[in-house]
Amino acid sequence: MRIAISVAELAVTWIIIPFLLFSGAPFSAGLGLTIVGSIIVILSLLLAVYSALVVYYWSGRLPTVIYGPEKTVQSGPYRFVRHPFNLGYILFLFGLGLLSGNYWTLLYVAVIGAVIVVYSLLQEKLALKRIEGYEDYKEKIPFMIPNPGRKIPFDKSTSIPWQFIVASFVVKLVILIVLPSKVKNARVLREKKPFVLALAHQTHFDGPLIFYSTWRYLRFVGTAIYVDRLGLLNWLAVIPVRRYAVDTSAIRQMLSTIKQGVPLGIAPEAARSWDGRLLHTKREIWKLFRMLKIPVIPVKFYGVQRLWPRWAKIFALGTSTVEFGDPVEADDPQLEEKVMGFLAKEDPTFKLPYRNYKRIEKLIWRCPSCGAVASIKGFITGFSCSSCGKSWTKPTVNEVIQIHDRIMPGSMGLSFPIKDEVIFNGERVTANMYEDHAMIGDYRLDYSVVKNSSIEKSIEPVFGIANEMVSFVSTTSALMWQEVVDFQIKFRLKKENYHTDLWG
């Protein structure tokens, strides 16, 4: 109801009043005034729309009498003046007055402008009483006329990057075309307090689907290597986390962000799934969730795995569903069980085949029938083995999971050495995996010194040792390297404290 009243208020001020004020005007201004008036109208509309979007994304409210923000907005144009939306309205009427050719109307514009100024002053009196921190904000920022010496510095924890708002609208449009999606239980997002969105990370669709499903500023937490390489992620205020170190800078950014009431988006598994199943989550993630002391809302995506699996190079068109779970308090003793239980819910689309099987050899890196490594070749309707000739036509997502289980170390024996051609230090070299070490060109990697592993960009195995990271590009399958090496470390060398995404 309040939103409807606010929309009606905006319609009266921005449509009805200008129509009544200028309906009889000839709009026959000279060329110079027409150009100036047009520029003022366009810029004032951009200022007002941008100001309204900043208020809505920051507070979930609109800059109106009935539904105004309940907390201080220090983002976008509100970093420079306290009432940019009202300033935009005054300039809008002034621009129309110049275009109208009836300059007596500018007297009415002046009167309306004076009313808007008085109204803005009354707004401030109310804000001083009910909005915490507004008095300090008022002391820092001018009323309506910018002052170069008085502004609030840009900070992603307190200010929304304009790229975020633009990306939000672009992504919503793209998802409507590429992946029309249904959103379930979005009511849990109405609470204006901060929370953590815990995503079951399957595909590159996940982030865009969150943009599609929400209308507020939130900050994702992502691997630093991706944020460093993709400038867009930095523009979207993604918090970079150094995966192989205790990143106190990232933690400080998270705490600063939630202090402002801004939600965080975190994938507990810290990596995309290869076959659609949940990966194992590090204990440190749950410690982080409890330390943040804000509710955790799990998010489940349905239908995306078969459209854009991690091993695929391109996506297919289709539909999906985004479901938000009920908030789980950070101090709930069953936090992990409740969140992961929701994320592990069955996806009905797993009973359907993939849209395309090209590059599935990155997942099925050896034949489940004869065991030959690098013998699988994917095509649109399935995949086959060049060694034994067996083929699979349109297996479902669940059937591919079963096939993947059959080729995993521990399910099917390994014959060492396992050979691969890799790009290491910019050169193409031969690499071999043995039972207790790997030779990557002339470099020897002993499994006993490996502390952790991951896969970057879906093609680059990364193994962390004491003082460095060993990474290279596999021409066969990055997943093959992680599955084999991690299995040898976990079960052959019996390093019980070694955590992998693959085994708990």
Coordinates of C-alpha atoms in Angstrom, one line a residue:
M1 CA 0.0 0.0 0.0
R2 CA 2.8 2.4 0.9
I3 CA 4.6 1.8 -2.4
A4 CA 1.3 2.4 -4.3
I5 CA 0.8 5.7 -2.5
S6 CA 4.5 6.7 -3.2
V7 CA 4.0 5.9 -6.9
A8 CA 0.9 8.0 -6.9
E9 CA 2.8 10.8 -5.2
L10 CA 5.5 10.6 -7.8
A11 CA 2.9 10.7 -10.6
V12 CA 1.3 13.8 -9.2
T13 CA 4.6 15.7 -8.8
W14 CA 6.4 14.6 -12.0
I15 CA 3.4 14.3 -14.4
I16 CA 0.2 16.0 -13.2
I17 CA 1.8 19.2 -11.8
P18 CA 4.0 19.8 -14.9
F19 CA 1.0 19.1 -17.2
L20 CA -1.2 21.6 -15.4
L21 CA 1.6 24.2 -15.2
F22 CA 2.6 24.0 -18.9
S23 CA -0.5 22.6 -20.7
G24 CA -1.3 25.9 -22.3
A25 CA 2.2 27.0 -23.1
P26 CA 3.2 27.4 -26.8
F27 CA 6.6 25.7 -26.4
S28 CA 8.0 28.1 -29.0
A29 CA 11.3 29.1 -27.3
G30 CA 14.2 30.3 -29.4
L31 CA 16.9 27.9 -30.6
G32 CA 19.3 28.8 -27.8
L33 CA 16.8 28.5 -25.0
T34 CA 15.5 25.3 -26.5
I35 CA 19.0 23.7 -26.4
V36 CA 19.6 24.9 -22.9
G37 CA 16.2 23.9 -21.6
S38 CA 16.5 20.5 -23.2
I39 CA 19.9 19.9 -21.6
I40 CA 18.5 20.9 -18.2
V41 CA 15.5 18.7 -18.5
I42 CA 17.5 15.7 -19.5
L43 CA 20.2 16.2 -16.8
S44 CA 17.6 16.8 -14.2
L45 CA 15.7 13.6 -15.1
L46 CA 18.9 11.6 -14.9
L47 CA 19.8 13.2 -11.5
A48 CA 16.3 12.5 -10.1
V49 CA 16.1 8.9 -11.5
Y50 CA 19.6 8.1 -10.3
S51 CA 18.9 9.6 -6.8
A52 CA 15.6 7.6 -6.5
L53 CA 17.4 4.3 -7.5
V54 CA 20.2 4.9 -5.0
V55 CA 17.6 5.5 -2.2
Y56 CA 15.7 2.3 -3.3
Y57 CA 18.7 0.0 -3.6
W58 CA 20.2 1.3 -0.3
S59 CA 17.1 1.5 1.9
G60 CA 14.3 -0.3 0.0
R61 CA 12.3 2.9 0.1
L62 CA 11.5 5.8 -2.3
P63 CA 12.3 9.5 -1.8
T64 CA 8.6 10.4 -1.0
V65 CA 6.6 11.7 1.9
I66 CA 5.0 8.4 2.8
Y67 CA 7.7 5.9 2.0
G68 CA 10.9 7.8 2.6
P69 CA 14.2 6.2 3.7
E70 CA 14.6 5.2 7.4
K71 CA 18.3 5.5 7.4
T72 CA 20.9 7.9 6.1
V73 CA 21.8 7.6 2.4
Q74 CA 25.4 8.6 1.7
S75 CA 25.7 7.1 -1.8
G76 CA 25.7 8.4 -5.4
P77 CA 24.6 12.1 -5.5
Y78 CA 23.8 12.0 -1.8
R79 CA 27.6 12.1 -1.3
F80 CA 27.5 15.7 -2.6
V81 CA 24.1 17.2 -1.6
R82 CA 21.5 16.2 0.9
H83 CA 18.5 16.6 -1.4
P84 CA 19.5 15.7 -5.0
F85 CA 16.1 14.2 -5.9
N86 CA 14.3 17.4 -4.9
L87 CA 17.0 19.5 -6.7
G88 CA 16.4 17.4 -9.8
Y89 CA 12.7 18.2 -9.6
I90 CA 13.2 22.0 -9.3
L91 CA 15.6 21.9 -12.3
F92 CA 13.2 19.8 -14.3
L93 CA 10.4 22.4 -13.9
F94 CA 12.9 25.2 -14.7
G95 CA 14.0 23.4 -17.9
L96 CA 10.3 23.0 -18.9
G97 CA 9.8 26.6 -18.2
L98 CA 12.6 27.6 -20.6
L99 CA 11.2 25.3 -23.3
S100 CA 7.6 26.6 -22.8
G101 CA 8.1 30.0 -24.4
N102 CA 5.8 31.4 -21.7
Y103 CA 8.3 32.9 -19.3
W104 CA 5.7 34.0 -16.8
T105 CA 5.5 30.3 -15.8
L106 CA 9.0 30.7 -14.4
L107 CA 7.4 32.7 -11.6
Y108 CA 5.2 29.7 -10.7
V109 CA 8.4 27.5 -11.0
A110 CA 10.1 29.8 -8.4
V111 CA 7.1 29.5 -6.1
I112 CA 7.1 25.7 -6.4
G113 CA 10.8 25.7 -5.9
A114 CA 10.5 27.7 -2.7
V115 CA 7.8 25.2 -1.5
I116 CA 10.2 22.3 -2.3
V117 CA 13.0 23.9 -0.3
V118 CA 10.7 24.4 2.7
Y119 CA 9.4 20.8 2.3
S120 CA 13.1 19.6 2.3
L121 CA 13.8 21.5 5.5
L122 CA 10.8 19.9 7.1
Q123 CA 12.0 16.5 5.9
E124 CA 15.3 17.2 7.7
K125 CA 13.7 18.1 11.0
L126 CA 11.9 14.7 10.9
A127 CA 15.1 12.9 9.8
L128 CA 17.0 14.4 12.7
K129 CA 14.5 12.8 15.1
R130 CA 14.2 9.4 13.6
I131 CA 17.3 8.6 11.6
E132 CA 20.5 7.7 13.4
G133 CA 23.6 9.5 12.2
Y134 CA 21.6 12.1 10.1
E135 CA 22.9 15.1 12.2
D136 CA 26.5 14.1 11.5
Y137 CA 25.6 13.7 7.8
K138 CA 23.9 17.1 7.7
E139 CA 27.1 18.7 9.0
K140 CA 29.2 17.2 6.3
I141 CA 27.1 17.8 3.2
P142 CA 25.6 20.9 1.6
F143 CA 21.8 21.3 1.3
M144 CA 21.2 21.4 -2.4
I145 CA 24.1 23.3 -4.0
P146 CA 27.3 21.2 -4.3
N147 CA 30.5 22.5 -2.6
P148 CA 33.7 20.9 -3.9
G149 CA 35.2 21.1 -0.4
R150 CA 32.3 19.2 1.2
K151 CA 31.6 15.7 0.1
I152 CA 31.7 12.2 1.4
P153 CA 34.6 10.0 0.0
F154 CA 33.5 7.0 -2.0
D155 CA 33.6 3.7 -0.1
K156 CA 32.0 0.5 -1.4
S157 CA 30.8 -0.3 2.1
T158 CA 28.8 3.0 2.3
S159 CA 28.2 3.9 -1.3
I160 CA 26.6 2.0 -4.2
P161 CA 28.8 2.0 -7.4
W162 CA 26.7 3.3 -10.3
Q163 CA 27.9 0.3 -12.2
F164 CA 26.1 -1.9 -9.7
I165 CA 22.7 -0.3 -10.5
V166 CA 23.3 -0.3 -14.3
A167 CA 24.4 -4.0 -14.1
S168 CA 21.3 -4.8 -12.1
F169 CA 19.0 -3.5 -14.7
V170 CA 21.0 -5.0 -17.6
V171 CA 21.1 -8.4 -16.0
K172 CA 17.4 -8.4 -15.2
L173 CA 16.7 -7.7 -18.9
V174 CA 19.2 -10.4 -20.1
I175 CA 17.8 -13.0 -17.7
L176 CA 14.3 -12.3 -18.9
I177 CA 15.4 -13.2 -22.4
V178 CA 18.0 -15.9 -21.8
L179 CA 16.7 -17.6 -18.6
P180 CA 13.2 -16.6 -17.6
S181 CA 13.1 -17.5 -13.9
K182 CA 10.6 -18.0 -11.1
V183 CA 11.5 -16.6 -7.7
K184 CA 10.2 -18.4 -4.6
N185 CA 10.0 -17.1 -1.0
A186 CA 11.4 -13.6 -1.8
R187 CA 9.5 -12.3 1.2
V188 CA 12.5 -13.2 3.4
L189 CA 14.5 -10.4 1.7
R190 CA 12.1 -7.7 2.9
E191 CA 13.9 -7.4 6.2
K192 CA 16.1 -4.3 5.9
K193 CA 18.7 -5.6 8.3
P194 CA 21.9 -7.2 6.9
F195 CA 22.1 -11.0 6.2
V196 CA 24.2 -13.5 4.3
L197 CA 23.0 -15.1 1.2
A198 CA 24.5 -18.6 1.1
L199 CA 24.5 -19.7 -2.5
A200 CA 24.8 -23.3 -3.8
H201 CA 27.3 -22.4 -6.5
Q202 CA 26.7 -24.4 -9.7
T203 CA 27.2 -22.2 -12.7
H204 CA 28.0 -18.7 -13.9
F205 CA 24.2 -18.0 -13.9
D206 CA 24.2 -17.9 -10.1
G207 CA 25.4 -14.3 -9.7
P208 CA 23.1 -12.9 -12.4
L209 CA 20.1 -14.8 -10.9
I210 CA 20.7 -13.1 -7.6
F211 CA 20.8 -9.7 -9.4
Y212 CA 17.5 -10.7 -11.1
S213 CA 15.9 -11.8 -7.8
T214 CA 16.8 -8.8 -5.7
W215 CA 16.3 -5.0 -5.6
R216 CA 18.9 -4.0 -3.2
Y217 CA 22.6 -3.4 -2.9
L218 CA 24.6 -6.4 -1.8
R219 CA 28.2 -7.4 -2.0
F220 CA 29.4 -10.7 -3.2
V221 CA 32.5 -12.3 -1.7
G222 CA 34.7 -13.8 -4.5
T223 CA 38.1 -15.3 -5.0
A224 CA 40.7 -12.6 -5.4
I225 CA 42.2 -14.1 -8.5
Y226 CA 38.9 -13.5 -10.4
V227 CA 38.4 -10.0 -9.0
D228 CA 41.9 -9.1 -10.0
R229 CA 41.5 -10.4 -13.5
L230 CA 38.0 -9.2 -14.2
G231 CA 37.6 -5.4 -13.7
L232 CA 33.8 -5.7 -13.8
L233 CA 33.8 -7.6 -10.5
N234 CA 35.7 -4.8 -8.8
W235 CA 33.2 -2.3 -10.2
L236 CA 30.4 -4.4 -8.8
A237 CA 32.0 -4.1 -5.3
V238 CA 32.9 -7.8 -5.0
I239 CA 35.0 -8.3 -1.9
P240 CA 38.2 -10.2 -2.9
V241 CA 39.4 -13.0 -0.7
R242 CA 42.9 -14.4 -0.9
R243 CA 42.1 -18.1 -0.9
Y244 CA 45.5 -19.3 0.4
A245 CA 46.0 -17.0 3.3
V246 CA 44.1 -15.5 6.3
D247 CA 42.7 -12.4 4.6
T248 CA 42.0 -9.9 7.4
S249 CA 41.4 -7.2 4.8
A250 CA 38.5 -9.1 3.4
I251 CA 37.0 -9.7 6.9
R252 CA 37.3 -6.0 7.7
Q253 CA 35.4 -5.2 4.5
M254 CA 32.7 -7.7 5.3
L255 CA 32.2 -6.3 8.8
S256 CA 32.2 -2.7 7.6
T257 CA 29.6 -3.6 4.9
I258 CA 27.2 -5.3 7.3
K259 CA 27.6 -2.5 9.7
Q260 CA 25.9 -0.3 7.1
G261 CA 23.0 -2.8 6.7
V262 CA 24.3 -4.2 3.4
P263 CA 23.8 -8.0 2.8
L264 CA 26.7 -10.3 1.7
G265 CA 26.6 -13.0 -0.9
I266 CA 28.8 -16.0 -0.1
A267 CA 29.1 -19.4 -1.7
P268 CA 30.0 -21.7 1.3
E269 CA 31.7 -24.2 -1.0
A270 CA 33.9 -21.4 -2.4
A271 CA 33.9 -23.1 -5.8
R272 CA 31.5 -24.1 -8.5
S273 CA 30.3 -27.7 -8.6
W274 CA 31.4 -29.8 -11.6
D275 CA 28.4 -32.2 -11.7
G276 CA 25.7 -30.2 -9.8
R277 CA 26.3 -31.8 -6.4
L278 CA 27.3 -29.8 -3.3
L279 CA 31.0 -29.7 -2.6
H280 CA 32.4 -30.1 0.9
T281 CA 32.6 -26.9 2.9
K282 CA 35.6 -25.8 5.0
R283 CA 35.0 -25.4 8.7
E284 CA 36.3 -21.9 8.5
I285 CA 33.2 -20.9 6.5
W286 CA 30.9 -21.7 9.4
K287 CA 33.2 -19.9 11.8
L288 CA 33.0 -16.9 9.5
F289 CA 29.1 -17.0 9.4
R290 CA 29.0 -17.2 13.2
M291 CA 31.5 -14.4 13.6
L292 CA 29.4 -12.1 11.3
K293 CA 26.5 -12.5 13.7
I294 CA 23.8 -12.0 11.1
P295 CA 21.1 -14.3 9.7
V296 CA 22.0 -16.7 6.9
I297 CA 19.6 -17.1 4.1
P298 CA 20.3 -20.1 1.8
V299 CA 19.7 -19.8 -1.9
K300 CA 19.0 -22.7 -4.2
F301 CA 19.0 -22.6 -8.0
Y302 CA 17.0 -25.2 -10.0
G303 CA 17.4 -25.9 -13.7
V304 CA 20.7 -24.2 -14.3
Q305 CA 23.1 -27.2 -14.1
R306 CA 21.9 -28.8 -17.3
L307 CA 22.0 -25.4 -19.1
W308 CA 25.5 -24.2 -18.2
P309 CA 27.6 -26.8 -16.3
R310 CA 31.1 -25.9 -15.2
W311 CA 32.7 -28.1 -17.8
A312 CA 30.8 -26.5 -20.7
K313 CA 32.1 -23.6 -22.8
I314 CA 28.8 -22.0 -23.7
F315 CA 25.3 -22.0 -22.1
A316 CA 22.0 -23.0 -23.5
L317 CA 18.7 -21.2 -23.2
G318 CA 16.0 -22.4 -20.8
T319 CA 14.1 -21.6 -17.6
S320 CA 15.1 -21.8 -13.9
T321 CA 13.8 -21.3 -10.4
V322 CA 15.5 -19.3 -7.6
E323 CA 14.3 -20.3 -4.1
F324 CA 15.3 -18.5 -0.9
G325 CA 15.2 -20.4 2.3
D326 CA 14.0 -19.1 5.7
P327 CA 16.7 -17.2 7.6
V328 CA 18.9 -19.2 10.0
E329 CA 20.3 -17.3 13.0
A330 CA 24.1 -17.3 13.2
D331 CA 24.0 -18.7 16.7
D332 CA 21.8 -21.6 15.8
P333 CA 23.6 -24.8 16.9
Q334 CA 22.2 -26.4 13.7
L335 CA 23.3 -23.6 11.4
E336 CA 25.4 -25.9 9.1
E337 CA 22.8 -28.7 9.0
K338 CA 19.9 -26.3 8.2
V339 CA 21.8 -24.3 5.5
M340 CA 23.3 -27.3 3.7
G341 CA 20.1 -29.3 4.1
F342 CA 18.3 -26.6 2.1
L343 CA 21.0 -26.3 -0.5
A344 CA 21.0 -30.1 -0.9
K345 CA 17.3 -30.2 -1.8
E346 CA 16.5 -32.4 -4.9
D347 CA 16.5 -30.6 -8.2
P348 CA 13.8 -32.2 -10.5
T349 CA 15.6 -31.1 -13.6
F350 CA 18.4 -33.5 -12.8
K351 CA 16.1 -36.2 -14.2
L352 CA 16.5 -34.5 -17.6
P353 CA 19.4 -34.7 -20.1
Y354 CA 21.9 -31.9 -20.6
R355 CA 21.3 -29.6 -23.5
N356 CA 24.8 -30.1 -24.9
Y357 CA 27.6 -32.5 -24.0
K358 CA 30.5 -30.8 -25.7
R359 CA 33.6 -30.7 -23.4
I360 CA 32.1 -33.2 -21.0
E361 CA 35.5 -34.9 -21.1
K362 CA 36.6 -32.2 -18.7
L363 CA 34.3 -33.9 -16.1
I364 CA 34.4 -37.5 -17.4
W365 CA 38.2 -37.5 -17.9
R366 CA 38.4 -41.3 -18.4
C367 CA 36.1 -44.0 -19.8
P368 CA 33.9 -45.5 -17.1
S369 CA 33.9 -48.7 -19.1
C370 CA 37.5 -49.4 -20.0
G371 CA 39.2 -46.9 -17.8
A372 CA 41.3 -45.2 -20.6
V373 CA 42.4 -41.7 -19.7
A374 CA 41.6 -38.8 -22.1
S375 CA 39.6 -41.2 -24.4
I376 CA 36.1 -39.5 -23.9
K377 CA 34.9 -37.1 -26.5
G378 CA 31.7 -35.1 -26.0
F379 CA 29.3 -33.9 -28.7
I380 CA 25.9 -32.3 -28.8
T381 CA 23.8 -35.4 -28.0
G382 CA 26.2 -37.4 -25.8
F383 CA 29.7 -38.7 -25.6
S384 CA 31.8 -41.8 -26.6
C385 CA 35.1 -43.5 -25.8
S386 CA 37.7 -43.7 -28.6
S387 CA 39.4 -46.6 -26.9
C388 CA 36.6 -49.1 -26.4
G389 CA 33.9 -47.6 -28.7
K390 CA 31.2 -47.4 -26.0
S391 CA 28.9 -44.4 -26.3
W392 CA 26.3 -42.7 -24.1
T393 CA 23.3 -40.8 -25.7
K394 CA 21.6 -38.0 -23.8
P395 CA 22.3 -39.3 -20.2
T396 CA 20.4 -37.3 -17.6
V397 CA 22.2 -35.1 -15.1
N398 CA 21.8 -37.8 -12.4
E399 CA 23.2 -40.4 -14.8
V400 CA 26.2 -38.3 -15.5
I401 CA 26.7 -38.0 -11.7
Q402 CA 26.7 -41.8 -11.5
I403 CA 29.2 -42.1 -14.4
H404 CA 31.4 -39.5 -12.7
D405 CA 31.3 -41.5 -9.4
R406 CA 32.4 -44.6 -11.3
I407 CA 35.6 -43.0 -12.6
M408 CA 36.5 -41.4 -9.3
P409 CA 39.8 -42.6 -7.7
G410 CA 38.7 -45.2 -5.1
S411 CA 35.9 -46.5 -7.3
M412 CA 38.0 -47.4 -10.3
G413 CA 41.7 -48.3 -10.0
L414 CA 44.4 -46.0 -11.2
S415 CA 47.4 -47.1 -13.4
F416 CA 50.3 -44.8 -12.8
P417 CA 51.9 -42.8 -14.3
I418 CA 49.0 -40.7 -15.6
K419 CA 50.2 -38.6 -18.5
D420 CA 49.1 -35.1 -19.5
E421 CA 50.3 -32.2 -21.7
V422 CA 50.2 -28.9 -19.7
I423 CA 51.1 -25.3 -20.0
F424 CA 53.6 -24.6 -17.2
N425 CA 55.4 -21.2 -16.8
G426 CA 54.3 -20.3 -20.4
E427 CA 55.7 -23.5 -22.0
R428 CA 54.0 -26.7 -23.1
V429 CA 55.5 -29.6 -21.3
T430 CA 54.8 -33.2 -20.4
A431 CA 53.4 -33.9 -17.0
N432 CA 53.0 -37.2 -15.2
M433 CA 51.2 -38.1 -12.0
Y434 CA 52.7 -40.8 -9.8
E435 CA 51.5 -42.4 -6.6
D436 CA 53.3 -39.9 -4.3
H437 CA 54.5 -37.1 -6.6
A438 CA 54.0 -35.4 -9.9
M439 CA 56.6 -34.3 -12.5
I440 CA 55.5 -31.2 -14.3
G441 CA 58.2 -30.8 -16.9
D442 CA 61.4 -30.8 -14.7
Y443 CA 59.5 -29.6 -11.6
R444 CA 58.8 -32.2 -8.9
L445 CA 55.7 -31.7 -6.8
D446 CA 55.7 -34.0 -3.8
Y447 CA 52.2 -34.6 -2.5
S448 CA 53.4 -34.7 1.1
V449 CA 54.1 -30.9 1.0
V450 CA 50.8 -29.9 -0.6
K451 CA 48.5 -28.1 1.8
N452 CA 45.5 -27.4 -0.4
S453 CA 44.2 -27.5 -3.9
S454 CA 41.7 -25.7 -6.1
I455 CA 40.8 -25.1 -9.8
E456 CA 40.9 -21.6 -11.3
K457 CA 39.0 -20.8 -14.5
S458 CA 38.0 -24.5 -14.8
I459 CA 41.3 -25.3 -16.6
E460 CA 44.0 -24.4 -14.1
P461 CA 44.8 -26.8 -11.2
V462 CA 46.4 -24.9 -8.3
F463 CA 48.3 -26.7 -5.5
G464 CA 49.3 -24.7 -2.5
I465 CA 52.6 -25.6 -0.7
A466 CA 54.5 -23.8 2.1
N467 CA 55.7 -20.7 0.3
E468 CA 54.1 -20.7 -3.2
M469 CA 51.3 -21.9 -5.4
V470 CA 52.0 -24.4 -8.2
S471 CA 49.6 -23.8 -11.1
F472 CA 49.4 -24.8 -14.8
V473 CA 46.9 -25.3 -17.5
S474 CA 45.9 -28.9 -18.2
T475 CA 45.0 -29.9 -21.8
T476 CA 43.2 -33.0 -20.5
S477 CA 41.2 -32.0 -17.4
A478 CA 42.0 -29.8 -14.4
L479 CA 39.5 -31.9 -12.4
M480 CA 41.5 -35.1 -13.2
W481 CA 44.5 -33.5 -11.5
Q482 CA 42.5 -32.4 -8.4
E483 CA 40.7 -35.7 -8.0
V484 CA 43.8 -37.9 -8.4
V485 CA 46.2 -35.8 -6.3
D486 CA 43.7 -35.1 -3.6
F487 CA 42.8 -38.8 -3.4
Q488 CA 46.4 -39.8 -3.1
I489 CA 47.0 -37.2 -0.3
K490 CA 43.8 -37.9 1.6
F491 CA 43.7 -41.7 1.4
R492 CA 47.1 -43.0 0.3
L493 CA 49.3 -40.6 2.4
K494 CA 46.5 -40.5 5.0
K495 CA 46.7 -36.7 5.7
E496 CA 43.6 -36.6 7.8
N497 CA 43.6 -32.8 8.2
Y498 CA 43.8 -32.2 4.5
H499 CA 40.6 -30.6 3.3
T500 CA 39.5 -30.9 -0.3
D501 CA 36.3 -29.9 -2.1
L502 CA 35.8 -33.5 -3.0
W503 CA 36.0 -35.4 0.3
G504 CA 35.1 -34.2 3.8

